[in-house]
Short mmCIF file of C-alpha atoms in Angstrom, two decimals:
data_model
loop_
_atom_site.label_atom_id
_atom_site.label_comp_id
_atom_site.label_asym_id
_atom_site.label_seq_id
_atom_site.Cartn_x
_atom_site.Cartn_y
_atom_site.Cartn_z
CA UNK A 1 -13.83 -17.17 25.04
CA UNK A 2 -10.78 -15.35 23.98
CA UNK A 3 -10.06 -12.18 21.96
CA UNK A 4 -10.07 -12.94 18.21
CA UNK A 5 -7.22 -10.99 15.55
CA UNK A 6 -7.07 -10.74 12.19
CA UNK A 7 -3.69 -8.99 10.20
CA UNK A 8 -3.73 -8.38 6.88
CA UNK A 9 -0.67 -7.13 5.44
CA UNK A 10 0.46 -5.22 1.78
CA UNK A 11 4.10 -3.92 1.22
CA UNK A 12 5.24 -0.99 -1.45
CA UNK A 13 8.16 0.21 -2.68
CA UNK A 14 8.89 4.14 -2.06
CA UNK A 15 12.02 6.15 -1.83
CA UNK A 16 12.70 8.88 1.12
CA UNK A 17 15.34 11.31 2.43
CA UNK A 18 15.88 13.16 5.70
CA UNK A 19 17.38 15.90 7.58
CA UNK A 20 20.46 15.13 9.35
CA UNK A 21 21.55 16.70 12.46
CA UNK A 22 24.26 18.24 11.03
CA UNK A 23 22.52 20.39 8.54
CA UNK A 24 22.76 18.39 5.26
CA UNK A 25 20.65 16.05 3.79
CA UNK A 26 20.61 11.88 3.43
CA UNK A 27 20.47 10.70 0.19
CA UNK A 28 17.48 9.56 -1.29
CA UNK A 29 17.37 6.21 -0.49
CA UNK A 30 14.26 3.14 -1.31
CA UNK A 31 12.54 0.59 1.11
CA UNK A 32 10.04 -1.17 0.77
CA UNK A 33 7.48 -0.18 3.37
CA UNK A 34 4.77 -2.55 5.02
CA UNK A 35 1.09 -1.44 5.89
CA UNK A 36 0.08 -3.64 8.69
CA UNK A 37 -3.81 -3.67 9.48
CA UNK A 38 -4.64 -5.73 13.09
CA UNK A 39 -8.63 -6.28 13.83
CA UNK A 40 -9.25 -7.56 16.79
CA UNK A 41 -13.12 -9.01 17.79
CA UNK A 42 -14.60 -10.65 21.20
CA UNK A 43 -17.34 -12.80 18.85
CA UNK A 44 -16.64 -14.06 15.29
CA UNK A 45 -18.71 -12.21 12.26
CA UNK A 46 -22.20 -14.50 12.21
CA UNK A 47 -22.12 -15.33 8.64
CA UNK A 48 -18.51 -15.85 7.50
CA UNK A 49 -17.30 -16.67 11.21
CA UNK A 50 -14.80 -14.32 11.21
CA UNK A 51 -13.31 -11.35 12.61
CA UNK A 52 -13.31 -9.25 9.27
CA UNK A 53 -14.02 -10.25 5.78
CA UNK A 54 -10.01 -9.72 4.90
CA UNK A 55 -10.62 -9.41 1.39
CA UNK A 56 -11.65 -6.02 1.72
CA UNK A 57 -8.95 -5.00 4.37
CA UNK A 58 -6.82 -6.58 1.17
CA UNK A 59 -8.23 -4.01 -1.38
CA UNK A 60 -8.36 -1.24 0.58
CA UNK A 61 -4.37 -1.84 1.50
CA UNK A 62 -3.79 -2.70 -1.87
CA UNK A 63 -5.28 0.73 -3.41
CA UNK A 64 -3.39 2.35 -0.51
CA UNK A 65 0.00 0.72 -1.45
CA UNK A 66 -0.53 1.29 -5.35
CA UNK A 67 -0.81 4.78 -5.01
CA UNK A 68 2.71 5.48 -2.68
CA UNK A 69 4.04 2.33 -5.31
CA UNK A 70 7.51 4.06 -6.74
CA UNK A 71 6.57 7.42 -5.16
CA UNK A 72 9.16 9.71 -3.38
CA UNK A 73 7.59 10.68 -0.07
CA UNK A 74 8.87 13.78 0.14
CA UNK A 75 6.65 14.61 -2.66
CA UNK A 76 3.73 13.92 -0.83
CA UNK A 77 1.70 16.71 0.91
CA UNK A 78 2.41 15.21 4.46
CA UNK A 79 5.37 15.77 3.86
CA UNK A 80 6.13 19.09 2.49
CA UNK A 81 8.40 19.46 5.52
CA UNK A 82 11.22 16.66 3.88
CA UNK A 83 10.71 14.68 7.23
CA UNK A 84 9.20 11.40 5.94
CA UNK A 85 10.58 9.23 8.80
CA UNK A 86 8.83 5.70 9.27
CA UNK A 87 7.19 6.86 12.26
CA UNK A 88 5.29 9.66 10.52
CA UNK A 89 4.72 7.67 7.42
CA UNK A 90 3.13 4.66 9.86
CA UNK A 91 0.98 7.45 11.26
#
């Protein structure tokens, strides 16, 4: 048999700036920002025949999103440092 994946996916809505090489700042700009979660399985779960029982993945990313939901990231403790680029923020 093959590998088996599961994604389960929730998207929010936060604003961000950055430091620009010159000095200055970008302006505070929105996107909205997708958490991705893969699972990936040799065997299927016994009982549900599945790789992961996504409703959970689904509340977990949804309690995840709702609390960055209209945030600034640079208000965030991660990112005291005003360097909330997409790559630290997927991290």
């Amino acid at each position: 048999m093959g590998t088996y994946e599961a994604t389960v996916q929730k998207a929010f809505t936060a604003s961000h700036d950055l430091p620009l090489p010159a000095g200055d700042r970008e302006e505070s700009h929105k996107h909205t920002w997708v958490i991705t979660a893969a699972f990936r399985a040799l065997e299927l779960d016994e009982t549900m025949n599945v790789v992961i029982d996504f409703t959970v993945v689904q509340d977990v990313l949804g309690e995840i999103a709702a609390s960055l939901e209209g945030r600034n990231l640079n208000d965030l403790p991660d990112f005291i440092d005003g360097r909330p680029s997409a790559e630290r923020v997927a991290a």
